[in-house]
Amino acid sequence: NAGVTQTPKFRVLKTGQSMTLLCAQDMNHEYMYWYRQDPGMGLRLIHYSVGEGTTAKGEVPDGYNVSRLKKQNFLLGLESAAPSQTSVYFCASSYPHRRSGNTDTQYFGPGTRLTVL
Amino acid sequence: AQSVTQPDIHITVSEGASLELRCNYSYGATPYLFWYVQSPGQGLQLLLKYFSGDTLVQGIKGFEAEFKRSQSSFNLRKPSVHWSDAAEYFCAVGAITGGFKTIFGAGTRLFVKA
């Protein structure tokens, strides 16, 4: 089991460029998430998905788009990168809590360090 | 709205000493509670979680946490710290009903001195 993998590990963009971050999980989890991590701010949720073909906005969705065409993959897109999007991006997946259906334990990928110049 | 506060940005303890990391949350009911650990350059890993039942929960690597409803706290403890415990620790709160979002605290970085 590879768990949760993220591609690429590092990327440098110029302002205005676009890119897609790929997240893949092999645990057959229903739920997937994209977070950004900035110093002193913990993790903030960008977008999430509770199943194939569904996505929803998190806490900081502006400037990002996502797609979940396959259950095992969750893509995060930056259409026009800005310096404020310099951050470390983490993908996570989760199974639903057996009673409530809400998020249980999340499994995280190793992160993508993105710098926007 | 849900929120999580970790009052200590960083803590330094000596190897072999005990550890307590503080976490306070704001939520209208008893939430789901988690502690995650992040080693440098890596993703987060679950240490332990509380959903209901016994308020003292055991986790991996010898960690435990106690849920105190009256204090809205979920502090993490370890009786004897090892050098390999140096990492960043995140407390997190999840909704019991009506949501899939988990709110993370800002984190506490643990330094261990020999």
PDB file of C-alpha atoms in Angstrom:
ATOM      1  CA  ASN A   1       0.000   0.000   0.000  1.00  0.00           C
ATOM      2  CA  ALA A   2       1.389   3.353  -1.044  1.00  0.00           C
ATOM      3  CA  GLY A   3      -1.289   5.191   0.978  1.00  0.00           C
ATOM      4  CA  VAL A   4      -1.664   8.769  -0.221  1.00  0.00           C
ATOM      5  CA  THR A   5       0.771  10.041  -2.826  1.00  0.00           C
ATOM      6  CA  GLN A   6       1.184  13.551  -4.202  1.00  0.00           C
ATOM      7  CA  THR A   7       2.747  14.780  -7.423  1.00  0.00           C
ATOM      8  CA  PRO A   8       4.920  16.824  -7.726  1.00  0.00           C
ATOM      9  CA  LYS A   9       6.914  17.210  -4.488  1.00  0.00           C
ATOM     10  CA  PHE A  10       8.247  20.651  -5.352  1.00  0.00           C
ATOM     11  CA  ARG A  11       7.308  23.291  -7.914  1.00  0.00           C
ATOM     12  CA  VAL A  12       8.252  26.870  -8.665  1.00  0.00           C
ATOM     13  CA  LEU A  13       5.824  28.961 -10.711  1.00  0.00           C
ATOM     14  CA  LYS A  14       5.800  32.492 -12.013  1.00  0.00           C
ATOM     15  CA  THR A  15       2.837  34.727 -11.252  1.00  0.00           C
ATOM     16  CA  GLY A  16       0.018  34.002 -13.675  1.00  0.00           C
ATOM     17  CA  GLN A  17       1.097  30.479 -14.580  1.00  0.00           C
ATOM     18  CA  SER A  18      -1.225  27.536 -14.049  1.00  0.00           C
ATOM     19  CA  MET A  19      -0.595  24.082 -12.696  1.00  0.00           C
ATOM     20  CA  THR A  20      -2.329  20.963 -11.398  1.00  0.00           C
ATOM     21  CA  LEU A  21      -1.426  19.014  -8.283  1.00  0.00           C
ATOM     22  CA  LEU A  22      -2.318  15.343  -8.320  1.00  0.00           C
ATOM     23  CA  CYS A  23      -3.331  13.299  -5.298  1.00  0.00           C
ATOM     24  CA  ALA A  24      -3.854   9.547  -5.427  1.00  0.00           C
ATOM     25  CA  GLN A  25      -4.945   7.114  -2.720  1.00  0.00           C
ATOM     26  CA  ASP A  26      -5.111   3.338  -2.806  1.00  0.00           C
ATOM     27  CA  MET A  27      -7.189   2.770   0.337  1.00  0.00           C
ATOM     28  CA  ASN A  28     -10.598   3.000  -1.374  1.00  0.00           C
ATOM     29  CA  HIS A  29     -11.510   5.990   0.798  1.00  0.00           C
ATOM     30  CA  GLU A  30     -14.667   7.908  -0.005  1.00  0.00           C
ATOM     31  CA  TYR A  31     -13.531  11.286   1.263  1.00  0.00           C
ATOM     32  CA  MET A  32     -10.603  13.365   0.027  1.00  0.00           C
ATOM     33  CA  TYR A  33      -9.294  16.793   0.996  1.00  0.00           C
ATOM     34  CA  TRP A  34      -6.870  19.480  -0.065  1.00  0.00           C
ATOM     35  CA  TYR A  35      -5.237  21.645   2.617  1.00  0.00           C
ATOM     36  CA  ARG A  36      -2.641  24.348   2.606  1.00  0.00           C
ATOM     37  CA  GLN A  37      -0.179  24.778   5.454  1.00  0.00           C
ATOM     38  CA  ASP A  38       1.326  28.146   6.251  1.00  0.00           C
ATOM     39  CA  PRO A  39       3.563  28.995   9.223  1.00  0.00           C
ATOM     40  CA  GLY A  40       1.603  29.683  12.396  1.00  0.00           C
ATOM     41  CA  MET A  41      -1.743  28.910  10.780  1.00  0.00           C
ATOM     42  CA  GLY A  42      -2.044  25.161  10.944  1.00  0.00           C
ATOM     43  CA  LEU A  43      -3.849  23.486   8.081  1.00  0.00           C
ATOM     44  CA  ARG A  44      -6.637  25.229   6.229  1.00  0.00           C
ATOM     45  CA  LEU A  45      -9.109  23.343   4.086  1.00  0.00           C
ATOM     46  CA  ILE A  46      -9.243  24.419   0.435  1.00  0.00           C
ATOM     47  CA  HIS A  47     -11.714  21.959  -1.108  1.00  0.00           C
ATOM     48  CA  TYR A  48     -12.961  18.519  -0.321  1.00  0.00           C
ATOM     49  CA  SER A  49     -14.880  15.659  -1.892  1.00  0.00           C
ATOM     50  CA  VAL A  50     -17.191  13.099  -0.333  1.00  0.00           C
ATOM     51  CA  GLY A  51     -17.349  10.877  -3.382  1.00  0.00           C
ATOM     52  CA  GLU A  52     -16.491  10.437  -7.029  1.00  0.00           C
ATOM     53  CA  GLY A  53     -17.866  13.304  -9.081  1.00  0.00           C
ATOM     54  CA  THR A  54     -18.580  15.543  -6.063  1.00  0.00           C
ATOM     55  CA  THR A  55     -16.620  18.488  -4.687  1.00  0.00           C
ATOM     56  CA  ALA A  56     -17.260  21.225  -2.132  1.00  0.00           C
ATOM     57  CA  LYS A  57     -15.579  24.411  -0.954  1.00  0.00           C
ATOM     58  CA  GLY A  58     -13.610  24.565   2.221  1.00  0.00           C
ATOM     59  CA  GLU A  59     -12.302  27.486   4.227  1.00  0.00           C
ATOM     60  CA  VAL A  60     -10.015  29.072   1.595  1.00  0.00           C
ATOM     61  CA  PRO A  61     -11.244  28.044  -1.892  1.00  0.00           C
ATOM     62  CA  ASP A  62     -10.563  31.237  -3.856  1.00  0.00           C
ATOM     63  CA  GLY A  63      -8.061  30.831  -6.678  1.00  0.00           C
ATOM     64  CA  TYR A  64      -8.300  27.032  -6.690  1.00  0.00           C
ATOM     65  CA  ASN A  65     -10.406  24.479  -8.510  1.00  0.00           C
ATOM     66  CA  VAL A  66     -10.684  20.741  -7.987  1.00  0.00           C
ATOM     67  CA  SER A  67     -11.954  17.662  -9.734  1.00  0.00           C
ATOM     68  CA  ARG A  68     -12.609  14.087  -8.691  1.00  0.00           C
ATOM     69  CA  LEU A  69     -13.318  12.108 -11.816  1.00  0.00           C
ATOM     70  CA  LYS A  70     -12.078   8.858 -10.281  1.00  0.00           C
ATOM     71  CA  LYS A  71     -12.529   7.734  -6.696  1.00  0.00           C
ATOM     72  CA  GLN A  72      -8.816   7.308  -6.131  1.00  0.00           C
ATOM     73  CA  ASN A  73      -7.721  10.692  -7.535  1.00  0.00           C
ATOM     74  CA  PHE A  74      -8.283  14.267  -6.421  1.00  0.00           C
ATOM     75  CA  LEU A  75      -6.796  17.080  -8.507  1.00  0.00           C
ATOM     76  CA  LEU A  76      -6.118  20.614  -7.338  1.00  0.00           C
ATOM     77  CA  GLY A  77      -5.732  23.301  -9.980  1.00  0.00           C
ATOM     78  CA  LEU A  78      -4.336  26.796  -9.827  1.00  0.00           C
ATOM     79  CA  GLU A  79      -5.595  28.726 -12.842  1.00  0.00           C
ATOM     80  CA  SER A  80      -3.465  31.860 -12.393  1.00  0.00           C
ATOM     81  CA  ALA A  81      -0.930  31.493  -9.626  1.00  0.00           C
ATOM     82  CA  ALA A  82      -0.289  34.368  -7.216  1.00  0.00           C
ATOM     83  CA  PRO A  83       2.516  34.845  -4.658  1.00  0.00           C
ATOM     84  CA  SER A  84      -0.101  34.468  -1.892  1.00  0.00           C
ATOM     85  CA  GLN A  85      -0.480  30.841  -2.985  1.00  0.00           C
ATOM     86  CA  THR A  86       3.078  30.041  -1.982  1.00  0.00           C
ATOM     87  CA  SER A  87       2.550  27.299   0.565  1.00  0.00           C
ATOM     88  CA  VAL A  88       2.842  23.616   1.320  1.00  0.00           C
ATOM     89  CA  TYR A  89      -0.150  21.684   0.016  1.00  0.00           C
ATOM     90  CA  PHE A  90      -1.356  18.476   1.617  1.00  0.00           C
ATOM     91  CA  CYS A  91      -3.841  15.990   0.325  1.00  0.00           C
ATOM     92  CA  ALA A  92      -5.656  13.651   2.691  1.00  0.00           C
ATOM     93  CA  SER A  93      -8.198  10.884   2.435  1.00  0.00           C
ATOM     94  CA  SER A  94     -10.591   9.460   4.971  1.00  0.00           C
ATOM     95  CA  TYR A  95     -13.291   6.915   5.557  1.00  0.00           C
ATOM     96  CA  PRO A  96     -16.639   7.907   7.066  1.00  0.00           C
ATOM     97  CA  HIS A  97     -17.314   7.414  10.752  1.00  0.00           C
ATOM     98  CA  ARG A  98     -19.342   4.236  11.100  1.00  0.00           C
ATOM     99  CA  ARG A  99     -22.258   5.919  12.891  1.00  0.00           C
ATOM    100  CA  SER A 100     -22.364   9.528  11.765  1.00  0.00           C
ATOM    101  CA  GLY A 101     -20.864   9.260   8.294  1.00  0.00           C
ATOM    102  CA  ASN A 102     -18.670  12.262   9.039  1.00  0.00           C
ATOM    103  CA  THR A 103     -14.916  12.414   8.716  1.00  0.00           C
ATOM    104  CA  ASP A 104     -12.958   9.903  10.759  1.00  0.00           C
ATOM    105  CA  THR A 105      -9.171   9.522  10.696  1.00  0.00           C
ATOM    106  CA  GLN A 106      -7.466  11.334   7.830  1.00  0.00           C
ATOM    107  CA  TYR A 107      -4.439   9.891   6.036  1.00  0.00           C
ATOM    108  CA  PHE A 108      -2.083  12.502   4.642  1.00  0.00           C
ATOM    109  CA  GLY A 109       0.253  12.605   1.705  1.00  0.00           C
ATOM    110  CA  PRO A 110       3.837  13.889   2.021  1.00  0.00           C
ATOM    111  CA  GLY A 111       2.999  17.356   0.691  1.00  0.00           C
ATOM    112  CA  THR A 112       3.857  19.571  -2.267  1.00  0.00           C
ATOM    113  CA  ARG A 113       5.976  22.652  -1.669  1.00  0.00           C
ATOM    114  CA  LEU A 114       4.881  25.365  -4.095  1.00  0.00           C
ATOM    115  CA  THR A 115       6.626  28.684  -4.576  1.00  0.00           C
ATOM    116  CA  VAL A 116       5.084  31.407  -6.717  1.00  0.00           C
ATOM    117  CA  LEU A 117       7.469  34.157  -7.768  1.00  0.00           C
TER     118      LEU A 117
ATOM    119  CA  ALA B   1     -18.230  28.398  14.725  1.00  0.00           C
ATOM    120  CA  GLN B   2     -15.757  25.707  15.597  1.00  0.00           C
ATOM    121  CA  SER B   3     -12.264  26.749  16.623  1.00  0.00           C
ATOM    122  CA  VAL B   4      -9.199  25.136  18.101  1.00  0.00           C
ATOM    123  CA  THR B   5      -6.582  26.872  20.224  1.00  0.00           C
ATOM    124  CA  GLN B   6      -3.144  25.536  20.981  1.00  0.00           C
ATOM    125  CA  PRO B   7      -1.745  28.140  23.373  1.00  0.00           C
ATOM    126  CA  ASP B   8       1.897  27.090  23.082  1.00  0.00           C
ATOM    127  CA  ILE B   9       3.660  27.784  19.791  1.00  0.00           C
ATOM    128  CA  HIS B  10       6.672  25.777  20.911  1.00  0.00           C
ATOM    129  CA  ILE B  11       7.747  23.767  23.945  1.00  0.00           C
ATOM    130  CA  THR B  12      11.149  22.436  24.953  1.00  0.00           C
ATOM    131  CA  VAL B  13      11.495  19.456  27.275  1.00  0.00           C
ATOM    132  CA  SER B  14      14.405  17.315  28.345  1.00  0.00           C
ATOM    133  CA  GLU B  15      14.602  13.745  27.171  1.00  0.00           C
ATOM    134  CA  GLY B  16      12.949  11.513  29.761  1.00  0.00           C
ATOM    135  CA  ALA B  17      10.801  14.313  31.170  1.00  0.00           C
ATOM    136  CA  SER B  18       7.014  14.316  31.000  1.00  0.00           C
ATOM    137  CA  LEU B  19       5.101  16.259  28.393  1.00  0.00           C
ATOM    138  CA  GLU B  20       1.725  17.939  28.223  1.00  0.00           C
ATOM    139  CA  LEU B  21       0.502  19.808  25.153  1.00  0.00           C
ATOM    140  CA  ARG B  22      -2.588  21.910  25.579  1.00  0.00           C
ATOM    141  CA  CYS B  23      -5.615  22.095  23.323  1.00  0.00           C
ATOM    142  CA  ASN B  24      -8.848  24.003  23.828  1.00  0.00           C
ATOM    143  CA  TYR B  25     -11.775  23.945  21.458  1.00  0.00           C
ATOM    144  CA  SER B  26     -14.939  25.889  20.876  1.00  0.00           C
ATOM    145  CA  TYR B  27     -17.969  23.952  19.738  1.00  0.00           C
ATOM    146  CA  GLY B  28     -21.650  23.772  20.603  1.00  0.00           C
ATOM    147  CA  ALA B  29     -21.580  20.109  21.545  1.00  0.00           C
ATOM    148  CA  THR B  30     -19.041  17.369  22.103  1.00  0.00           C
ATOM    149  CA  PRO B  31     -17.057  17.185  18.892  1.00  0.00           C
ATOM    150  CA  TYR B  32     -14.800  14.565  17.477  1.00  0.00           C
ATOM    151  CA  LEU B  33     -11.257  15.303  18.696  1.00  0.00           C
ATOM    152  CA  PHE B  34      -7.938  14.333  17.180  1.00  0.00           C
ATOM    153  CA  TRP B  35      -4.233  14.748  17.743  1.00  0.00           C
ATOM    154  CA  TYR B  36      -1.912  14.479  14.758  1.00  0.00           C
ATOM    155  CA  VAL B  37       1.894  14.603  14.612  1.00  0.00           C
ATOM    156  CA  GLN B  38       4.013  15.968  11.777  1.00  0.00           C
ATOM    157  CA  SER B  39       7.705  15.156  11.486  1.00  0.00           C
ATOM    158  CA  PRO B  40       9.828  17.573   9.449  1.00  0.00           C
ATOM    159  CA  GLY B  41       9.152  17.369   5.735  1.00  0.00           C
ATOM    160  CA  GLN B  42       6.354  14.861   6.117  1.00  0.00           C
ATOM    161  CA  GLY B  43       2.582  14.703   6.218  1.00  0.00           C
ATOM    162  CA  LEU B  44       0.487  14.389   9.335  1.00  0.00           C
ATOM    163  CA  GLN B  45      -0.088  11.103  11.134  1.00  0.00           C
ATOM    164  CA  LEU B  46      -2.848  10.329  13.608  1.00  0.00           C
ATOM    165  CA  LEU B  47      -1.732   9.874  17.220  1.00  0.00           C
ATOM    166  CA  LEU B  48      -5.138   9.327  18.790  1.00  0.00           C
ATOM    167  CA  LYS B  49      -8.787  10.318  18.600  1.00  0.00           C
ATOM    168  CA  TYR B  50     -11.836  10.707  20.808  1.00  0.00           C
ATOM    169  CA  PHE B  51     -15.411  10.240  19.679  1.00  0.00           C
ATOM    170  CA  SER B  52     -17.253   9.131  22.799  1.00  0.00           C
ATOM    171  CA  GLY B  53     -16.964   6.903  25.856  1.00  0.00           C
ATOM    172  CA  ASP B  54     -13.909   6.787  28.099  1.00  0.00           C
ATOM    173  CA  THR B  55     -12.488  10.293  28.324  1.00  0.00           C
ATOM    174  CA  LEU B  56      -8.902   9.058  28.596  1.00  0.00           C
ATOM    175  CA  VAL B  57      -7.735   7.736  25.254  1.00  0.00           C
ATOM    176  CA  GLN B  58      -4.539   5.924  24.423  1.00  0.00           C
ATOM    177  CA  GLY B  59      -2.677   6.433  21.200  1.00  0.00           C
ATOM    178  CA  ILE B  60       0.429   5.323  19.416  1.00  0.00           C
ATOM    179  CA  LYS B  61       4.002   5.942  20.577  1.00  0.00           C
ATOM    180  CA  GLY B  62       2.973   6.025  24.247  1.00  0.00           C
ATOM    181  CA  PHE B  63       0.793   9.139  23.979  1.00  0.00           C
ATOM    182  CA  GLU B  64      -2.511   9.646  25.732  1.00  0.00           C
ATOM    183  CA  ALA B  65      -5.074  12.453  25.859  1.00  0.00           C
ATOM    184  CA  GLU B  66      -7.865  13.339  28.214  1.00  0.00           C
ATOM    185  CA  PHE B  67     -11.135  14.950  27.165  1.00  0.00           C
ATOM    186  CA  LYS B  68     -12.492  17.358  29.782  1.00  0.00           C
ATOM    187  CA  ARG B  69     -15.907  18.639  28.804  1.00  0.00           C
ATOM    188  CA  SER B  70     -16.067  21.236  31.589  1.00  0.00           C
ATOM    189  CA  GLN B  71     -12.826  22.836  30.377  1.00  0.00           C
ATOM    190  CA  SER B  72     -13.378  22.261  26.635  1.00  0.00           C
ATOM    191  CA  SER B  73      -9.933  20.747  26.561  1.00  0.00           C
ATOM    192  CA  PHE B  74      -8.213  17.757  25.032  1.00  0.00           C
ATOM    193  CA  ASN B  75      -4.629  17.846  26.295  1.00  0.00           C
ATOM    194  CA  LEU B  76      -1.997  15.444  25.021  1.00  0.00           C
ATOM    195  CA  ARG B  77       0.415  13.784  27.465  1.00  0.00           C
ATOM    196  CA  LYS B  78       3.395  11.489  27.489  1.00  0.00           C
ATOM    197  CA  PRO B  79       5.113  10.346  30.684  1.00  0.00           C
ATOM    198  CA  SER B  80       8.638  10.161  29.263  1.00  0.00           C
ATOM    199  CA  VAL B  81       9.694  11.964  26.101  1.00  0.00           C
ATOM    200  CA  HIS B  82      12.164  10.461  23.642  1.00  0.00           C
ATOM    201  CA  TRP B  83      14.355  12.472  21.258  1.00  0.00           C
ATOM    202  CA  SER B  84      12.379  11.010  18.358  1.00  0.00           C
ATOM    203  CA  ASP B  85       9.236  12.770  19.634  1.00  0.00           C
ATOM    204  CA  ALA B  86      10.571  16.109  18.398  1.00  0.00           C
ATOM    205  CA  ALA B  87       7.961  17.193  15.839  1.00  0.00           C
ATOM    206  CA  GLU B  88       4.965  19.459  15.412  1.00  0.00           C
ATOM    207  CA  TYR B  89       1.708  18.433  17.030  1.00  0.00           C
ATOM    208  CA  PHE B  90      -1.731  19.452  15.848  1.00  0.00           C
ATOM    209  CA  CYS B  91      -4.996  19.261  17.714  1.00  0.00           C
ATOM    210  CA  ALA B  92      -8.082  19.037  15.506  1.00  0.00           C
ATOM    211  CA  VAL B  93     -11.834  19.184  15.883  1.00  0.00           C
ATOM    212  CA  GLY B  94     -14.402  17.504  13.669  1.00  0.00           C
ATOM    213  CA  ALA B  95     -18.141  17.947  13.571  1.00  0.00           C
ATOM    214  CA  ILE B  96     -20.340  15.202  14.902  1.00  0.00           C
ATOM    215  CA  THR B  97     -23.237  16.066  12.645  1.00  0.00           C
ATOM    216  CA  GLY B  98     -23.804  17.988   9.482  1.00  0.00           C
ATOM    217  CA  GLY B  99     -20.286  18.352   8.164  1.00  0.00           C
ATOM    218  CA  PHE B 100     -17.151  16.748   6.896  1.00  0.00           C
ATOM    219  CA  LYS B 101     -14.689  19.458   7.788  1.00  0.00           C
ATOM    220  CA  THR B 102     -11.953  19.157  10.370  1.00  0.00           C
ATOM    221  CA  ILE B 103     -10.569  22.317  11.967  1.00  0.00           C
ATOM    222  CA  PHE B 104      -6.899  22.231  12.904  1.00  0.00           C
ATOM    223  CA  GLY B 105      -5.113  24.228  15.540  1.00  0.00           C
ATOM    224  CA  ALA B 106      -2.020  26.229  14.651  1.00  0.00           C
ATOM    225  CA  GLY B 107       0.252  23.543  16.050  1.00  0.00           C
ATOM    226  CA  THR B 108       2.816  23.220  18.836  1.00  0.00           C
ATOM    227  CA  ARG B 109       6.403  22.481  17.936  1.00  0.00           C
ATOM    228  CA  LEU B 110       8.150  20.205  20.416  1.00  0.00           C
ATOM    229  CA  PHE B 111      11.896  20.430  20.916  1.00  0.00           C
ATOM    230  CA  VAL B 112      13.646  17.719  22.935  1.00  0.00           C
ATOM    231  CA  LYS B 113      16.992  18.430  24.551  1.00  0.00           C
ATOM    232  CA  ALA B 114      19.467  15.770  25.562  1.00  0.00           C
TER     233      ALA B 114
END
